[in-house]
XYZ file of C-alpha atoms in Angstrom:
559
model
C -15.906 -2.885 13.519
C -17.961 -5.578 15.105
C -20.037 -8.745 15.489
C -21.668 -7.363 12.091
C -18.804 -7.908 10.073
C -18.477 -11.079 7.760
C -15.322 -12.909 6.631
C -16.043 -14.184 3.253
C -12.736 -16.281 1.925
C -12.607 -17.679 -1.820
C -10.073 -20.422 -2.353
C -9.047 -21.777 -5.574
C -6.164 -22.534 -7.495
C -4.509 -19.752 -9.839
C -6.223 -19.471 -12.809
C -9.457 -20.662 -11.521
C -11.220 -17.073 -11.392
C -11.043 -16.653 -7.349
C -9.642 -13.061 -8.296
C -12.364 -12.377 -10.682
C -15.204 -13.692 -8.236
C -13.950 -11.143 -5.564
C -13.659 -8.255 -7.346
C -16.966 -8.611 -8.805
C -18.387 -9.467 -5.072
C -16.375 -6.511 -3.580
C -17.230 -3.816 -6.213
C -21.019 -5.129 -5.807
C -20.337 -4.512 -1.961
C -18.838 -1.085 -1.814
C -21.801 -0.169 -4.889
C -24.465 -1.314 -2.041
C -22.696 1.034 0.654
C -20.797 -1.348 2.611
C -17.503 -1.262 4.034
C -14.618 -3.466 2.763
C -11.431 -4.736 3.652
C -9.599 -7.433 0.933
C -6.804 -9.741 1.474
C -4.966 -11.382 -1.561
C -2.799 -14.270 -0.414
C -1.354 -15.902 -3.395
C 1.542 -18.165 -4.367
C 4.282 -17.388 -6.627
C 2.863 -19.319 -10.128
C 1.124 -18.496 -12.739
C -1.153 -21.672 -12.560
C -1.558 -24.194 -9.776
C -1.112 -24.178 -5.827
C -3.634 -22.497 -3.508
C -5.112 -18.838 -3.401
C -7.283 -16.938 -1.609
C -9.363 -13.832 -2.091
C -10.979 -12.550 1.664
C -13.403 -9.876 1.664
C -14.174 -8.948 4.871
C -17.360 -6.822 5.190
C -19.381 -4.468 7.457
C -22.117 -2.047 7.271
C -19.730 0.009 8.815
C -16.076 1.245 9.366
C -14.043 -1.900 8.615
C -10.232 -1.245 9.112
C -8.367 -5.006 8.941
C -8.394 -8.831 7.718
C -9.875 -11.095 10.168
C -8.577 -14.919 10.649
C -12.107 -16.325 11.082
C -14.017 -17.385 7.954
C -17.844 -17.364 8.036
C -18.463 -17.563 4.558
C -15.747 -19.933 2.316
C -16.265 -20.434 -1.126
C -13.958 -23.457 -2.100
C -13.622 -23.659 -5.932
C -11.031 -26.539 -5.606
C -11.119 -29.927 -3.900
C -7.939 -28.624 -1.642
C -9.738 -25.795 -0.178
C -11.902 -27.150 2.431
C -9.274 -29.504 3.709
C -6.623 -26.547 4.031
C -8.959 -23.951 5.627
C -11.160 -25.958 8.065
C -9.372 -24.971 11.110
C -10.216 -21.372 10.297
C -13.628 -21.773 10.099
C -16.281 -19.756 12.553
C -18.934 -21.363 14.601
C -21.370 -19.848 12.413
C -19.719 -21.018 9.174
C -20.794 -21.732 5.919
C -19.456 -23.625 2.672
C -20.180 -23.430 -0.520
C -18.677 -26.291 -2.643
C -18.450 -27.757 -5.765
C -21.038 -30.768 -5.594
C -18.138 -33.120 -7.191
C -16.170 -32.267 -4.359
C -18.573 -32.448 -1.382
C -19.245 -30.431 2.027
C -17.069 -33.338 4.726
C -19.841 -33.392 6.698
C -19.722 -29.270 7.100
C -22.927 -26.944 7.170
C -22.949 -25.569 3.728
C -24.472 -25.897 0.269
C -23.133 -28.333 -2.269
C -23.208 -26.168 -5.249
C -24.253 -28.095 -8.830
C -22.234 -26.694 -11.270
C -22.123 -28.646 -13.651
C -25.778 -28.408 -13.741
C -26.075 -24.929 -13.503
C -23.517 -23.619 -16.079
C -23.368 -24.524 -19.912
C -19.693 -24.541 -19.544
C -17.048 -24.117 -16.841
C -16.487 -20.780 -18.235
C -19.533 -19.456 -16.177
C -18.940 -21.101 -12.953
C -17.381 -17.853 -11.629
C -20.599 -16.327 -12.534
C -22.613 -19.202 -10.691
C -20.811 -18.797 -7.302
C -21.971 -14.890 -7.596
C -24.978 -15.852 -8.098
C -24.902 -18.226 -4.726
C -23.023 -15.787 -2.849
C -25.724 -12.540 -3.349
C -28.633 -14.569 -2.930
C -26.898 -16.038 0.808
C -26.140 -12.278 1.688
C -29.442 -11.082 0.467
C -27.697 -8.663 -1.909
C -29.937 -6.702 -4.377
C -29.254 -8.528 -7.679
C -28.872 -5.630 -9.392
C -25.917 -4.956 -7.659
C -24.493 -7.925 -9.455
C -26.130 -8.118 -12.738
C -24.968 -4.041 -13.686
C -21.484 -5.218 -13.226
C -21.821 -8.223 -15.077
C -23.314 -5.982 -18.267
C -20.515 -3.623 -17.773
C -17.524 -6.186 -17.633
C -19.167 -8.426 -20.871
C -20.666 -5.421 -22.756
C -17.823 -5.382 -25.236
C -18.016 -9.059 -25.519
C -21.532 -9.172 -27.354
C -25.121 -9.307 -26.257
C -25.091 -12.783 -26.197
C -22.293 -13.172 -23.622
C -23.994 -10.530 -21.442
C -26.860 -12.877 -21.668
C -25.871 -15.907 -21.389
C -23.851 -15.088 -18.144
C -27.217 -13.088 -16.585
C -28.992 -16.661 -17.363
C -26.471 -18.372 -15.277
C -26.718 -15.729 -12.549
C -30.142 -16.166 -12.029
C -30.162 -19.745 -12.283
C -27.648 -20.331 -9.526
C -29.700 -17.309 -7.528
C -33.251 -19.449 -7.998
C -31.673 -22.742 -6.938
C -30.055 -21.078 -3.954
C -33.360 -19.827 -2.876
C -34.937 -22.971 -3.202
C -32.447 -24.672 -0.464
C -32.346 -24.552 3.134
C -29.570 -22.849 3.906
C -29.290 -21.126 7.144
C -27.342 -17.843 6.804
C -27.802 -14.404 8.397
C -28.170 -11.686 5.830
C -25.948 -8.674 5.709
C -27.093 -5.652 7.925
C -28.530 -3.001 5.905
C -25.756 -0.419 4.755
C -25.676 2.392 6.620
C -25.620 6.086 4.344
C -21.881 6.715 3.577
C -21.868 8.892 0.228
C -20.550 7.814 -2.584
C -17.434 5.528 -2.433
C -15.084 4.200 -4.452
C -13.136 0.921 -4.658
C -8.945 1.475 -4.680
C -6.203 -0.816 -3.602
C -2.743 0.896 -2.221
C -0.857 0.837 -4.882
C -3.302 2.072 -7.267
C -3.800 4.888 -4.543
C -0.115 5.787 -4.678
C -0.068 6.080 -8.372
C -3.042 8.284 -8.280
C -1.462 10.358 -5.694
C 1.299 10.956 -7.827
C -0.648 11.983 -11.029
C -2.192 14.616 -8.359
C 0.984 15.530 -7.762
C 2.044 16.164 -11.270
C 4.399 13.028 -11.850
C 4.515 12.257 -15.482
C 7.593 10.029 -15.513
C 7.599 6.688 -14.297
C 10.556 3.856 -14.711
C 10.391 0.456 -13.310
C 12.027 -3.096 -13.855
C 8.744 -5.486 -12.866
C 9.141 -6.787 -9.619
C 5.983 -7.716 -6.984
C 4.354 -6.094 -5.390
C 5.506 -2.980 -6.650
C 5.021 -3.148 -10.420
C 1.214 -2.117 -10.349
C 2.245 1.124 -8.952
C 3.667 1.550 -12.368
C 0.964 -0.375 -14.164
C -1.460 2.381 -13.061
C 0.503 5.390 -14.460
C 0.913 3.349 -17.626
C -3.091 2.443 -18.074
C -3.745 6.459 -17.722
C -0.580 7.903 -19.392
C -2.307 8.767 -22.686
C -4.914 10.676 -20.439
C -2.391 12.390 -18.239
C 0.519 13.209 -20.516
C 2.992 10.193 -18.463
C 5.981 8.503 -20.047
C 6.781 4.969 -18.504
C 9.412 3.179 -19.322
C 10.421 -0.700 -18.638
C 13.825 -0.749 -18.569
C 16.809 -3.790 -18.535
C 17.126 -3.332 -14.961
C 16.301 -1.747 -11.805
C 19.663 0.170 -11.876
C 18.583 1.444 -15.368
C 15.207 2.406 -14.282
C 16.431 4.629 -11.228
C 19.195 6.320 -13.446
C 16.264 6.993 -16.113
C 14.303 9.099 -13.566
C 17.232 10.727 -12.265
C 17.764 12.479 -15.799
C 14.178 12.598 -16.439
C 13.898 14.805 -13.195
C 17.077 16.579 -14.346
C 15.021 17.538 -17.681
C 12.331 18.679 -15.899
C 9.670 15.942 -15.471
C 8.382 14.678 -12.102
C 9.484 11.180 -11.742
C 8.246 8.081 -9.550
C 9.998 4.741 -9.599
C 8.426 1.369 -8.140
C 10.012 -1.469 -6.915
C 10.093 -4.389 -3.764
C 13.253 -4.566 -1.448
C 15.301 -6.982 -3.961
C 14.825 -4.713 -6.824
C 15.748 -1.766 -4.658
C 18.935 -2.887 -3.385
C 20.263 -2.695 -7.210
C 18.829 0.862 -7.393
C 20.978 2.392 -3.805
C 24.010 3.540 -6.203
C 21.383 5.434 -7.850
C 20.085 6.690 -4.464
C 23.381 8.243 -3.649
C 23.740 9.633 -6.887
C 20.223 11.071 -6.575
C 21.685 12.772 -2.994
C 24.993 14.125 -4.707
C 23.358 15.788 -7.667
C 20.220 17.160 -5.420
C 17.664 15.725 -7.910
C 14.364 15.069 -7.183
C 13.610 11.100 -7.389
C 10.185 9.642 -5.867
C 10.900 5.946 -4.956
C 8.222 3.319 -3.621
C 9.517 0.210 -2.168
C 6.570 -2.320 -1.727
C 7.951 -4.413 1.086
C 7.793 -8.246 0.660
C 9.765 -10.880 2.647
C 13.213 -11.561 2.423
C 16.398 -12.350 2.372
C 17.167 -12.764 -1.431
C 13.719 -13.838 -3.054
C 12.174 -14.874 0.190
C 8.365 -14.938 -0.487
C 7.652 -12.759 -3.278
C 3.547 -12.602 -2.843
C 4.026 -12.220 0.980
C 3.699 -9.295 3.413
C 6.639 -7.785 5.359
C 7.952 -5.042 7.026
C 11.646 -5.670 6.879
C 13.022 -2.953 4.669
C 12.905 -0.088 6.811
C 16.799 -0.661 7.741
C 17.668 -0.682 4.010
C 15.982 2.409 2.850
C 16.877 4.306 5.503
C 20.368 3.795 5.386
C 20.623 3.259 1.713
C 23.316 4.824 -0.379
C 27.212 5.623 0.313
C 28.078 8.872 1.976
C 25.294 10.898 3.785
C 22.876 13.033 2.281
C 18.953 13.987 3.367
C 16.147 11.624 2.719
C 12.297 11.209 3.775
C 10.363 7.995 4.105
C 6.676 7.718 4.263
C 4.870 4.683 5.379
C 1.012 4.804 4.385
C -1.362 2.636 6.660
C -4.788 3.064 4.792
C -5.371 3.622 0.971
C -6.312 7.277 1.746
C -2.662 7.710 3.162
C -1.555 5.960 -0.085
C -2.890 8.962 -1.745
C -2.298 11.719 0.010
C 1.580 10.949 1.166
C 2.362 9.933 -2.160
C 1.141 13.871 -3.245
C 3.217 15.181 -0.415
C 6.352 12.671 -1.025
C 6.438 14.245 -4.347
C 6.100 18.069 -3.119
C 8.628 17.046 -0.253
C 11.368 15.582 -3.188
C 10.588 18.562 -4.991
C 11.126 21.125 -2.274
C 14.431 19.463 -0.875
C 15.636 18.175 -3.953
C 16.568 15.067 -2.850
C 15.283 11.592 -2.955
C 12.073 10.657 -0.689
C 10.969 7.151 -0.441
C 7.219 5.918 0.190
C 7.369 2.156 2.090
C 4.478 0.143 1.512
C 4.003 -3.872 1.358
C 2.151 -6.005 -0.429
C -0.835 -6.731 1.921
C -1.382 -2.515 1.726
C -0.617 -3.116 -2.657
C -3.219 -5.414 -3.286
C -5.903 -4.814 -0.251
C -9.099 -3.167 -2.226
C -10.538 -0.169 0.360
C -13.356 1.587 0.083
C -12.889 5.551 0.371
C -14.525 8.727 -0.704
C -13.286 10.305 -3.760
C -10.135 12.781 -3.123
C -10.614 16.097 -3.296
C -8.394 17.111 -5.482
C -9.080 21.040 -5.100
C -8.156 20.614 -1.296
C -4.771 19.328 -2.310
C -1.847 21.817 -1.519
C 0.578 23.150 -4.660
C 3.451 20.914 -5.133
C 7.097 23.025 -5.537
C 8.205 23.318 -9.133
C 11.779 24.326 -10.058
C 12.280 28.038 -11.282
C 11.683 29.345 -14.215
C 14.216 32.282 -14.180
C 16.876 33.791 -12.550
C 18.060 37.316 -12.267
C 21.637 36.831 -13.480
C 21.569 33.693 -16.120
C 25.353 34.225 -16.618
C 26.272 33.708 -13.038
C 23.566 30.981 -12.273
C 24.853 28.380 -9.883
C 22.966 25.257 -9.673
C 24.660 24.565 -6.303
C 24.863 28.107 -4.336
C 25.376 28.002 -1.004
C 22.295 29.261 0.965
C 20.790 28.956 4.690
C 18.383 26.692 4.151
C 20.360 24.224 2.306
C 18.143 24.444 -1.029
C 19.595 25.842 -3.878
C 18.085 27.367 -6.803
C 17.229 24.572 -9.467
C 16.615 25.275 -13.139
C 15.468 23.264 -15.707
C 18.261 23.143 -18.580
C 17.098 24.621 -22.189
C 14.223 27.422 -20.528
C 16.764 29.995 -19.972
C 19.760 31.269 -21.158
C 21.756 29.777 -17.925
C 23.910 27.007 -18.232
C 22.822 24.210 -15.764
C 25.744 21.955 -14.771
C 25.524 18.640 -12.764
C 28.654 16.253 -11.646
C 28.320 12.850 -9.430
C 31.726 13.980 -7.973
C 32.149 16.306 -5.520
C 31.285 20.078 -6.873
C 31.788 23.633 -6.585
C 28.520 25.755 -6.349
C 28.424 26.295 -10.179
C 28.658 22.906 -10.674
C 31.872 21.511 -11.622
C 33.996 19.066 -10.153
C 36.692 19.821 -7.699
C 38.899 18.523 -5.118
C 39.271 21.008 -2.551
C 38.583 19.781 0.586
C 37.147 23.326 1.803
C 34.693 23.243 -0.938
C 34.140 19.959 -0.106
C 33.092 20.734 3.281
C 30.876 23.600 2.722
C 28.883 21.974 0.032
C 28.456 18.939 2.104
C 27.310 21.275 5.065
C 25.266 22.810 2.493
C 23.457 19.883 1.456
C 22.888 18.684 5.602
C 21.063 21.832 6.197
C 18.212 20.686 3.868
C 17.389 17.824 7.153
C 16.684 21.061 9.160
C 13.897 21.780 6.699
C 12.933 18.017 6.609
C 12.640 18.085 10.225
C 10.159 20.992 10.137
C 7.820 19.646 7.570
C 8.016 16.012 9.453
C 4.582 14.592 10.056
C 3.654 14.198 13.616
C 2.165 10.341 14.645
C -1.237 9.932 14.734
C -2.864 9.130 17.962
C -5.973 7.133 18.549
C -7.416 7.224 21.854
C -5.908 8.428 25.165
C -2.463 7.539 25.973
C -2.219 8.739 29.478
C -2.027 5.581 32.201
C -2.825 3.006 29.007
C -1.036 0.561 27.022
C -0.215 2.032 23.807
C 0.265 -0.029 20.478
C 2.644 1.912 18.790
C 2.781 1.074 14.785
C 4.118 2.144 11.445
C 2.654 1.714 8.033
C -0.055 -0.934 7.580
C -0.035 -2.353 10.997
C -2.529 0.565 11.688
C -5.925 -1.042 11.104
C -5.392 -4.268 13.155
C -3.768 -2.291 16.216
C -6.889 0.235 16.208
C -9.259 -2.972 15.848
C -7.129 -4.644 18.418
C -7.419 -1.859 21.004
C -10.677 -0.977 20.211
C -11.890 -4.781 21.671
C -9.449 -4.040 24.895
C -11.276 -0.984 25.481
C -14.845 -2.850 25.209
C -13.249 -4.993 27.736
C -12.058 -2.077 29.837
C -8.945 -2.700 29.455
C -7.251 0.850 28.636
C -5.490 0.965 25.108
C -4.740 3.648 22.418
C -2.446 3.802 19.084
C 0.551 5.485 17.835
C 0.462 5.280 14.598
C 3.782 6.894 12.372
C 3.060 7.645 8.977
C 6.297 8.885 8.436
C 9.384 7.310 9.692
C 12.192 9.273 8.752
C 13.165 11.821 10.041
C 11.841 11.673 13.737
C 11.033 14.305 15.715
C 11.006 13.409 19.048
C 9.233 16.458 20.649
C 6.346 14.933 18.504
C 5.800 11.541 20.248
C 7.977 11.361 23.275
C 5.405 12.853 25.995
C 2.890 10.583 24.555
C 5.272 7.464 25.031
C 6.303 8.610 28.318
C 2.679 8.956 29.700
C 1.786 5.196 28.650
C 1.362 2.485 31.252
C 3.383 0.197 28.681
C 4.610 0.496 25.268
C 4.366 -2.052 22.622
C 5.670 -1.922 19.444
C 3.373 -3.694 16.763
C 5.823 -4.410 13.414
C 5.809 -6.852 10.794
C 9.584 -7.852 10.807
C 11.841 -9.847 13.283
C 14.068 -7.251 14.774
C 11.211 -4.383 15.515
C 13.473 -2.138 13.324
C 11.399 1.216 14.021
C 11.715 0.515 17.991
C 15.382 0.235 17.486
C 15.118 3.486 15.285
C 13.242 5.336 17.921
C 16.013 4.011 20.589
C 18.826 5.353 18.600
C 17.088 8.803 17.791
C 16.048 9.036 21.294
C 16.842 6.813 23.823
C 14.020 5.843 24.395
C 13.291 1.978 25.055
C 9.987 0.650 23.905
C 8.773 -2.039 26.504
C 7.994 -5.143 24.562
C 7.813 -5.914 21.007
C 4.325 -7.805 18.988
C 6.251 -8.943 15.775
C 4.883 -11.007 12.590
C 7.147 -12.495 9.907
C 5.383 -15.268 8.712
C 4.117 -13.743 5.335
C 0.992 -12.810 6.754
C -0.946 -9.347 7.603
C -1.314 -8.121 11.193
C -5.043 -9.703 12.532
C -6.499 -7.904 15.808
C -6.716 -11.465 16.926
C -2.722 -11.976 16.345
C -2.228 -8.956 18.216
C -4.451 -9.771 21.157
C -2.931 -13.506 21.440
C 0.375 -11.949 21.955
C -0.883 -9.158 24.292
């Protein structure tokens, strides 16, 4: 991360194809060896409004979005007026010649001359961008051939002709713009966003059932499972509502499937009774909650981190749970795999908290090493005494022997009321105490298995930025900038926010000169949780709840 990074923003109306331009360029950059972070900002409508697709690119690692715009592609007349205040001193604007540049340095692109039909304007924009960035045209033309191959040779040829015409036209102009620095060798990389990585992590853990009711920004987790369902043997069901979705997952889990459910805060609110059912039945289920601003419908297509309290306390009664909060695409994959294993191992609901920013943010990542993944816990396939089998047998760990019905002669009995060890309903209060103590003993195992927070840098005598989930990248960049100025700064990142293990982080907090919690909500929900669990009071808060993701500049301004 450094001055070499370039922030490219494509702006236009929904339906204009800015995502097409952005994804083509992003894939070309990754194939060429560059690091990227994509931020998508869009309104909750199918057509119209104003959306942006931002690509921050560097020849080295880049971890967070930026605010200043270095290269603005204005696909609509309103793009430049809306974003002019974010233009950096070196900014160049690419605008349709019909709209003009309003005095800003840039290129007025004659799309009508370059394109036989408006349909080809996206391809022309790619030609202009590729030429300005000094990107080998083969990276983009290869993608054009792949994308349009099924539409016939004629469509491919037409797009290549427009791309070449736009490239030639740009070369004839006198635009002054620095080429991208050569990419450093980084090995093979793939382009993934957070939700896709969560789904792939689930598949790697053996997820074979998905249930959901569509809700932005969680739906694409299930869409990825659907895309791979035939090849991977996954059954996916779009339920009539969120209550049905979570109950379906619990039923599938009872029958031996490994389920995953995806939703957002408003949908999860409807699932809460089902979460409590999972706790009583001790049936594993993994639930992905992709956060967006509330209350109620809030800002459906923006980002926030305000559902930690909701997920932490969801469900009536007391029962064990674990909550993971990935901060990178790589963590999305590995924590999804871990979440499924945790749910299976401790026979409890487990949650993955992500948000719209990471859900839609493409990154370049190294291919995942599937062979190195640890095995995932499985239910039993046999017991010594089928006739005497007790689904909820009292054990020291609280984890009882779980059989899948139909695989043995044992009868597997479940009941949503309080029950005896063999699964039958009871109102014996002494049995109630025994069963509740058994269930809650699993919490000790969850604590032993909990992930400690990651420390970046040396916290001793430093300003320590404490964060969780998707604020990691911006916090790391802010710390790097401060360290370069001689202001000692470190980052402590929680990728698991419950249960907390004080011994894993309190000594770090106590050695810091000052602690600053960075989180995307109004109240500082993790800061309050740490205080409740440990008594430690974080020194200051840097919060954001305007629907936009954190950037290093935002954090630095408030420090």
